[in-house]
Amino acid sequence: MRYVSYYTGQGSREKTKGTILYGIKILFIVSLIIAIIAIVISPFISQDIFERPEMNSYLKILLLSLPFLAVTVVFNASLNGLKLIKHQVLAINILH
């Protein structure tokens, strides 16, 4: 997200917006794929790695939040790149 502050400094609003949206799209897709793979192998993770099969449903719920957490991280980095620290702090306090 370093290009957000770079394009903001140049005054190129369209490139800034494009960079943020591109980062969010790519990260959401990648984290969704990782979450789906992890959900598929979650029985193996809960039984063979943690040796707690009852943990499988909780693990699946946690993995469903992964794409949204990733988007939140990019969004906060974008706010930082735009030098909107006040908004970033508010967003972090609301989400946590």
Tab-separated table of C-alpha atoms in Angstrom:
chain	number	residue	atom	x	y	z
A	1	MET	CA	0.000	0.000	0.000
A	2	ARG	CA	3.006	2.250	-0.263
A	3	TYR	CA	1.740	3.577	-3.567
A	4	VAL	CA	-1.329	5.054	-1.875
A	5	SER	CA	0.772	7.748	-0.237
A	6	TYR	CA	2.906	8.090	-3.388
A	7	TYR	CA	-0.087	8.727	-5.651
A	8	THR	CA	-1.720	10.928	-3.012
A	9	GLY	CA	1.416	13.062	-2.932
A	10	GLN	CA	1.285	13.396	-6.709
A	11	GLY	CA	-2.358	14.442	-6.524
A	12	SER	CA	-3.507	11.516	-8.666
A	13	ARG	CA	-6.822	10.640	-7.061
A	14	GLU	CA	-7.765	8.008	-9.671
A	15	LYS	CA	-4.497	6.087	-9.254
A	16	THR	CA	-4.878	6.233	-5.478
A	17	LYS	CA	-8.405	4.871	-5.673
A	18	GLY	CA	-7.346	2.191	-8.151
A	19	THR	CA	-4.468	1.090	-5.962
A	20	ILE	CA	-6.698	0.737	-2.907
A	21	LEU	CA	-9.423	-1.156	-4.779
A	22	TYR	CA	-6.906	-3.429	-6.505
A	23	GLY	CA	-5.251	-4.269	-3.198
A	24	ILE	CA	-8.569	-5.031	-1.548
A	25	LYS	CA	-9.764	-7.205	-4.445
A	26	ILE	CA	-6.583	-9.249	-4.727
A	27	LEU	CA	-6.199	-9.758	-0.998
A	28	PHE	CA	-9.862	-10.695	-0.570
A	29	ILE	CA	-9.644	-13.306	-3.338
A	30	VAL	CA	-6.390	-14.796	-2.043
A	31	SER	CA	-7.552	-14.889	1.565
A	32	LEU	CA	-10.892	-16.405	0.479
A	33	ILE	CA	-9.059	-19.187	-1.355
A	34	ILE	CA	-6.845	-19.817	1.675
A	35	ALA	CA	-9.892	-19.830	3.968
A	36	ILE	CA	-11.715	-22.337	1.741
A	37	ILE	CA	-8.697	-24.639	1.633
A	38	ALA	CA	-8.280	-24.371	5.392
A	39	ILE	CA	-11.987	-25.091	5.962
A	40	VAL	CA	-11.708	-28.207	3.797
A	41	ILE	CA	-8.736	-29.479	5.792
A	42	SER	CA	-10.035	-28.243	9.152
A	43	PRO	CA	-10.971	-31.770	10.318
A	44	PHE	CA	-7.338	-32.771	9.811
A	45	ILE	CA	-6.131	-29.656	11.617
A	46	SER	CA	-8.411	-30.147	14.608
A	47	GLN	CA	-7.922	-33.920	14.921
A	48	ASP	CA	-4.346	-34.572	13.909
A	49	ILE	CA	-2.548	-31.345	14.760
A	50	PHE	CA	-4.425	-30.104	17.831
A	51	GLU	CA	-5.832	-33.537	18.804
A	52	ARG	CA	-9.182	-31.914	19.650
A	53	PRO	CA	-11.905	-32.949	17.179
A	54	GLU	CA	-14.521	-30.843	18.989
A	55	MET	CA	-12.590	-27.776	17.873
A	56	ASN	CA	-13.496	-28.307	14.192
A	57	SER	CA	-16.669	-26.175	14.168
A	58	TYR	CA	-14.963	-23.321	16.034
A	59	LEU	CA	-12.056	-23.447	13.615
A	60	LYS	CA	-14.417	-23.176	10.636
A	61	ILE	CA	-16.126	-20.120	12.149
A	62	LEU	CA	-12.752	-18.505	12.753
A	63	LEU	CA	-11.602	-19.250	9.206
A	64	LEU	CA	-14.721	-17.633	7.739
A	65	SER	CA	-13.593	-14.309	9.187
A	66	LEU	CA	-10.163	-14.472	7.515
A	67	PRO	CA	-11.067	-12.646	4.249
A	68	PHE	CA	-12.797	-9.845	6.140
A	69	LEU	CA	-9.869	-9.454	8.518
A	70	ALA	CA	-7.507	-9.200	5.551
A	71	VAL	CA	-9.650	-6.488	3.942
A	72	THR	CA	-9.678	-4.608	7.247
A	73	VAL	CA	-5.878	-4.644	7.354
A	74	VAL	CA	-5.665	-3.239	3.807
A	75	PHE	CA	-8.301	-0.636	4.589
A	76	ASN	CA	-6.357	0.538	7.653
A	77	ALA	CA	-3.114	0.624	5.680
A	78	SER	CA	-4.886	2.706	3.031
A	79	LEU	CA	-6.089	5.168	5.646
A	80	ASN	CA	-2.525	5.396	6.900
A	81	GLY	CA	-1.280	6.037	3.354
A	82	LEU	CA	-3.874	8.767	2.930
A	83	LYS	CA	-2.684	10.306	6.203
A	84	LEU	CA	-6.143	9.927	7.730
A	85	ILE	CA	-4.813	8.723	11.055
A	86	LYS	CA	-7.856	9.956	12.985
A	87	HIS	CA	-10.135	7.808	10.834
A	88	GLN	CA	-7.752	4.862	11.110
A	89	VAL	CA	-7.774	5.027	14.905
A	90	LEU	CA	-11.564	5.251	14.939
A	91	ALA	CA	-11.876	2.241	12.613
A	92	ILE	CA	-9.490	0.184	14.717
A	93	ASN	CA	-11.293	1.085	17.946
A	94	ILE	CA	-14.682	0.185	16.479
A	95	LEU	CA	-13.494	-3.142	15.061
A	96	HIS	CA	-11.632	-4.202	18.167
